[in-house]
Short mmCIF file of C-alpha atoms and ligand atoms in Angstrom, two decimals:
data_model
loop_
_atom_site.label_atom_id
_atom_site.label_comp_id
_atom_site.label_asym_id
_atom_site.label_seq_id
_atom_site.Cartn_x
_atom_site.Cartn_y
_atom_site.Cartn_z
CA MET A 16 0.00 0.00 0.00
CA MET A 17 1.07 3.51 -0.80
CA GLU A 18 1.22 5.87 2.19
CA LEU A 19 -1.11 8.82 1.59
CA GLU A 20 -1.19 12.02 3.62
CA LYS A 21 -4.89 12.74 4.14
CA LEU A 22 -5.94 16.37 3.71
CA ASP A 23 -8.62 17.53 6.10
CA PHE A 24 -11.08 20.34 5.53
CA GLY A 25 -12.23 22.63 8.33
CA LYS A 26 -15.39 20.57 8.66
CA PRO A 27 -15.73 16.87 7.80
CA VAL A 28 -16.92 16.40 4.21
CA GLU A 29 -18.13 12.83 3.99
CA GLU A 30 -18.34 12.16 0.29
CA VAL A 31 -14.96 13.69 -0.52
CA VAL A 32 -11.48 12.18 -0.21
CA ALA A 33 -8.40 14.40 -0.52
CA PHE A 34 -4.78 13.39 -0.10
CA SER A 35 -1.15 13.93 -1.06
CA THR A 36 1.16 11.08 -1.99
CA THR A 37 4.39 10.47 -0.10
CA ARG A 38 7.64 9.39 -1.74
CA GLY A 39 7.51 5.73 -0.76
CA GLU A 40 10.90 4.05 -0.73
CA VAL A 41 13.61 6.69 -0.88
CA VAL A 42 17.27 6.24 -1.77
CA ALA A 43 19.26 9.01 -0.08
CA HIS A 44 20.11 11.96 -2.38
CA LYS A 45 18.29 10.44 -5.39
CA PRO A 46 15.85 12.91 -6.98
CA TYR A 47 13.21 10.26 -7.69
CA SER A 48 11.81 7.52 -5.50
CA GLN A 49 9.17 4.79 -5.53
CA VAL A 50 6.15 7.07 -5.91
CA ASN A 51 6.11 9.77 -8.58
CA LEU A 52 3.08 10.14 -10.87
CA CYS A 53 4.43 13.00 -12.96
CA ASP A 54 5.57 11.95 -16.44
CA TYR A 55 7.37 15.12 -17.57
CA VAL A 56 10.11 15.52 -14.97
CA GLY A 57 12.64 13.05 -16.34
CA ASP A 58 11.64 10.02 -14.29
CA ASP A 59 11.56 6.51 -15.76
CA ALA A 60 8.25 6.13 -17.67
CA LEU A 61 7.59 2.60 -16.40
CA ARG A 62 8.15 3.60 -12.81
CA VAL A 63 5.70 6.49 -13.24
CA LEU A 64 3.13 4.13 -14.76
CA ASP A 65 3.68 1.69 -11.87
CA ALA A 66 2.98 4.44 -9.34
CA ARG A 67 -0.19 5.49 -11.19
CA ILE A 68 -1.43 1.89 -11.32
CA MET A 69 -0.64 1.43 -7.63
CA LEU A 70 -2.63 4.54 -6.67
CA ALA A 71 -5.59 3.71 -8.95
CA MET A 72 -5.79 0.19 -7.52
CA GLN A 73 -5.55 1.44 -3.97
CA LEU A 74 -8.41 3.88 -4.55
CA GLY A 75 -10.44 1.37 -6.55
CA VAL A 76 -10.62 3.30 -9.82
CA ASP A 77 -9.47 2.70 -13.39
CA LEU A 78 -6.24 4.23 -14.61
CA ASP A 79 -8.11 6.66 -16.89
CA ASP A 80 -10.14 7.91 -13.92
CA LEU A 81 -6.90 9.50 -12.71
CA VAL A 82 -6.69 12.93 -14.38
CA MET A 83 -3.79 15.34 -14.07
CA PRO A 84 -2.82 18.30 -16.26
CA ARG A 85 0.47 19.17 -17.96
CA GLN A 86 1.28 22.12 -15.69
CA THR A 87 3.20 25.18 -16.81
CA HIS A 88 2.71 27.73 -13.97
CA SER A 89 -0.24 29.12 -15.91
CA CYS A 90 -3.58 30.27 -14.51
CA ARG A 91 -5.65 28.10 -16.83
CA VAL A 92 -8.46 25.99 -15.37
CA ALA A 93 -9.95 22.98 -17.21
CA VAL A 94 -13.33 21.40 -16.48
CA ILE A 95 -13.39 17.61 -16.45
CA ASP A 96 -16.92 16.78 -17.62
CA GLU A 97 -18.66 14.10 -19.69
CA CYS A 98 -17.56 15.89 -22.86
CA PHE A 99 -13.90 15.64 -21.79
CA ARG A 100 -14.37 12.00 -20.81
CA SER A 101 -15.78 11.13 -24.22
CA MET A 102 -12.78 12.58 -26.11
CA ASP A 103 -10.03 10.32 -27.38
CA ILE A 104 -6.73 10.32 -25.52
CA ASP A 105 -4.93 12.76 -27.87
CA LYS A 106 -7.66 15.35 -27.49
CA GLN A 107 -7.70 14.87 -23.73
CA GLU A 108 -3.95 15.43 -23.60
CA ALA A 109 -4.29 18.58 -25.69
CA ALA A 110 -7.03 19.86 -23.38
CA LEU A 111 -4.77 19.31 -20.36
CA GLU A 112 -1.71 21.02 -21.86
CA GLY A 113 -0.68 24.23 -20.08
CA VAL A 114 -3.36 23.80 -17.43
CA ASP A 115 -2.73 24.25 -13.70
CA ALA A 116 -6.13 23.62 -12.15
CA LEU A 117 -9.04 21.22 -12.64
CA VAL A 118 -12.70 21.40 -11.68
CA THR A 119 -15.25 18.58 -11.81
CA THR A 120 -18.69 17.52 -10.65
CA LEU A 121 -18.17 13.88 -11.69
CA HIS A 122 -18.05 11.17 -9.05
CA GLY A 123 -15.23 8.61 -8.97
CA ILE A 124 -12.81 10.75 -11.02
CA ILE A 125 -9.60 11.64 -9.22
CA ILE A 126 -8.36 15.07 -10.25
CA GLY A 127 -4.91 16.09 -9.09
CA VAL A 128 -1.80 18.20 -9.56
CA ASN A 129 1.91 17.50 -9.17
CA THR A 130 4.07 19.76 -7.03
CA ALA A 131 7.48 19.96 -5.39
CA ASP A 132 7.48 23.04 -3.08
CA CYS A 133 4.63 24.93 -4.81
CA VAL A 134 1.23 24.98 -3.08
CA PRO A 135 -1.33 22.31 -4.05
CA ILE A 136 -4.88 23.23 -3.05
CA VAL A 137 -8.02 21.08 -3.01
CA LEU A 138 -11.44 22.72 -2.84
CA VAL A 139 -14.99 21.48 -2.38
CA ASP A 140 -18.55 22.76 -2.18
CA ASP A 141 -20.15 19.59 -0.87
CA GLN A 142 -23.69 20.92 -1.18
CA ALA A 143 -23.25 21.51 -4.91
CA CYS A 144 -20.89 18.50 -5.34
CA VAL A 145 -18.23 20.60 -7.07
CA ILE A 146 -14.56 19.86 -6.43
CA ALA A 147 -11.32 21.41 -7.68
CA VAL A 148 -7.58 21.14 -7.41
CA ALA A 149 -4.92 23.70 -8.25
CA HIS A 150 -1.17 24.20 -8.40
CA ALA A 151 0.05 27.58 -7.18
CA GLY A 152 3.72 28.43 -7.35
CA TRP A 153 4.61 32.09 -7.00
CA ARG A 154 3.63 32.80 -10.62
CA GLY A 155 0.25 31.13 -10.28
CA THR A 156 -0.27 32.88 -6.95
CA VAL A 157 0.52 36.30 -8.43
CA GLY A 158 -1.71 35.42 -11.40
CA LEU A 159 -4.54 34.72 -8.91
CA ILE A 160 -5.11 31.16 -10.09
CA LEU A 161 -7.34 30.46 -7.07
CA LYS A 162 -9.62 33.34 -8.05
CA HIS A 163 -10.06 31.70 -11.47
CA VAL A 164 -10.71 28.34 -9.79
CA VAL A 165 -13.40 29.75 -7.49
CA GLU A 166 -15.04 31.49 -10.48
CA GLU A 167 -15.10 28.24 -12.46
CA MET A 168 -16.47 26.31 -9.48
CA CYS A 169 -19.27 28.87 -9.22
CA ARG A 170 -20.07 28.45 -12.94
CA GLN A 171 -20.45 24.74 -12.15
CA GLY A 172 -22.94 25.44 -9.37
CA ALA A 173 -20.79 26.14 -6.32
CA SER A 174 -21.13 29.13 -4.04
CA ALA A 175 -17.90 30.81 -2.85
CA GLY A 176 -19.24 31.15 0.69
CA ARG A 177 -19.68 27.36 0.97
CA ILE A 178 -16.28 26.36 -0.41
CA GLN A 179 -13.89 24.51 1.90
CA ALA A 180 -10.22 24.58 0.87
CA ALA A 181 -7.18 22.67 2.10
CA MET A 182 -3.54 23.01 1.12
CA GLY A 183 -1.15 20.10 0.71
CA PRO A 184 2.58 20.00 1.54
CA SER A 185 4.07 23.30 0.41
CA ILE A 186 7.19 25.30 1.09
CA CYS A 187 7.29 27.15 4.41
CA GLN A 188 8.17 30.82 4.65
CA GLU A 189 11.55 30.12 6.22
CA CYS A 190 12.52 27.90 3.26
CA PHE A 191 11.09 30.19 0.58
CA GLU A 192 13.81 32.74 -0.01
CA VAL A 193 13.11 34.85 -3.10
CA GLY A 194 14.71 37.64 -5.10
CA ASP A 195 13.38 41.18 -4.89
CA GLU A 196 11.81 40.85 -8.36
CA VAL A 197 9.43 38.26 -6.88
CA VAL A 198 8.49 40.58 -4.03
CA GLU A 199 7.87 43.29 -6.64
CA ALA A 200 5.56 40.97 -8.58
CA PHE A 201 3.48 40.38 -5.45
CA GLY A 202 3.38 44.12 -4.81
CA GLN A 203 2.20 44.82 -8.36
CA ALA A 204 -0.52 42.18 -7.93
CA LYS A 205 -1.70 44.19 -4.91
CA PHE A 206 -0.87 41.67 -2.20
CA ARG A 207 -0.44 43.19 1.26
CA LEU A 208 3.31 42.66 1.51
CA GLU A 209 3.40 43.23 5.27
CA ASP A 210 1.27 40.07 5.64
CA ILE A 211 3.36 37.77 3.46
CA VAL A 212 6.97 39.04 3.28
CA GLU A 213 9.65 38.85 5.97
CA ARG A 214 13.31 39.73 5.72
CA ASN A 215 15.98 37.45 7.11
CA THR A 216 17.94 39.81 9.36
CA ALA A 217 21.24 38.00 8.71
CA THR A 218 21.04 37.73 4.90
CA GLY A 219 18.68 40.61 4.10
CA LYS A 220 16.82 38.24 1.76
CA ALA A 221 13.05 38.29 1.41
CA HIS A 222 11.01 35.23 2.40
CA ILE A 223 7.44 34.87 1.17
CA ASP A 224 4.62 32.98 2.89
CA LEU A 225 3.08 31.36 -0.19
CA ARG A 226 0.34 29.62 1.79
CA ALA A 227 -0.83 32.88 3.37
CA ALA A 228 -0.70 34.60 -0.02
CA ASN A 229 -3.03 31.98 -1.50
CA ARG A 230 -5.31 32.16 1.50
CA ALA A 231 -5.59 35.91 0.84
CA VAL A 232 -6.58 35.20 -2.79
CA LEU A 233 -9.30 32.80 -1.63
CA VAL A 234 -10.63 35.25 0.96
CA ALA A 235 -10.77 38.01 -1.68
CA ALA A 236 -12.72 35.58 -3.90
CA GLY A 237 -15.33 35.12 -1.16
CA VAL A 238 -14.18 31.96 0.61
CA PRO A 239 -14.51 32.42 4.40
CA GLU A 240 -11.12 32.40 6.11
CA ASP A 241 -12.19 29.78 8.67
CA GLN A 242 -12.96 27.38 5.80
CA ILE A 243 -9.34 27.40 4.60
CA THR A 244 -6.88 24.91 6.07
CA LEU A 245 -3.16 25.55 5.62
CA SER A 246 -0.68 22.67 5.49
CA CYS A 247 1.83 22.18 8.27
CA HIS A 248 4.12 20.14 6.00
CA CYS A 249 7.02 21.68 4.09
CA PRO A 250 8.66 19.49 1.41
CA ARG A 251 12.01 21.23 1.75
CA CYS A 252 12.03 20.55 5.50
CA GLU A 253 10.61 17.02 5.05
CA HIS A 254 12.29 16.02 1.78
CA ASP A 255 12.42 12.33 2.66
CA ARG A 256 8.62 12.29 2.70
CA PHE A 257 7.66 14.83 0.02
CA PHE A 258 9.50 15.96 -3.10
CA SER A 259 11.26 19.33 -2.95
CA ALA A 260 12.64 20.90 -6.13
CA ARG A 261 14.68 23.32 -4.01
CA ARG A 262 16.29 20.37 -2.28
CA LEU A 263 16.47 17.83 -5.12
CA GLY A 264 16.61 20.00 -8.26
CA ILE A 265 14.01 20.59 -10.98
CA ASN A 266 14.58 17.11 -12.41
CA SER A 267 13.05 15.31 -9.47
CA GLY A 268 9.80 13.61 -8.59
CA ARG A 269 6.59 15.36 -7.66
CA THR A 270 4.05 14.95 -4.89
CA PHE A 271 0.59 14.22 -6.33
CA THR A 272 -2.29 15.93 -4.54
CA GLY A 273 -5.71 14.61 -5.50
CA ILE A 274 -9.36 14.90 -4.64
CA TYR A 275 -12.45 12.92 -5.64
CA LEU A 276 -16.14 12.59 -4.97
CA ARG A 277 -17.01 9.09 -3.82
ZN1 ZN B 17 10.58 24.44 5.21
#
């Protein structure tokens, strides 16, 4: 069995399961390990397929019920509906290219994103049976990807005030040192810098709280703050359990964060 880190919402949501994968067997200093579902980060294709099969079997779904986009730090959201499901595989792949968030109302379909330090977020309006997942690195955060996700969820029947959101393992503020151009980008996007930026007194470098920044985007989009759960896991701090690109390099595995309606 694969060890999954369960993601909890502020209130129990019975028909929804949300989780992040862990690395499985790890060989010290190797950038990949037993469990990596991402097929565009240089890992062995058969090992990636193995991990996908293992997860699908564990969750009791078919391999093609496991849907993940080809992420590019964009702010594009794709809806996984019956129309998508009826397309042939090439068209599905094209529809998932350059996408960083997914929304669905279908039951039994696992939608997920792959991350290594960036923030993965799962969202649900259980009354409307609308779920979503998103990948927010600093570019996606500045581009307000979560605002776009909430808007799409609402087009599918959700109400922002009912949405529960939970973040998966994501880089902590202490680990997330950034250049001043990144701070500038957050300032231009009208984030309240005093809430998300701290300076290391020894190095003078800026550190951004990416989780808090995304929480601010959700709150601005109408999601109540007490319905947003931040992760207490940082991949860079816990790199034996979750993949960290800052620790292992860009060519390394990814943590898969998924959500599905039973
Ligand atoms: Zn950390």
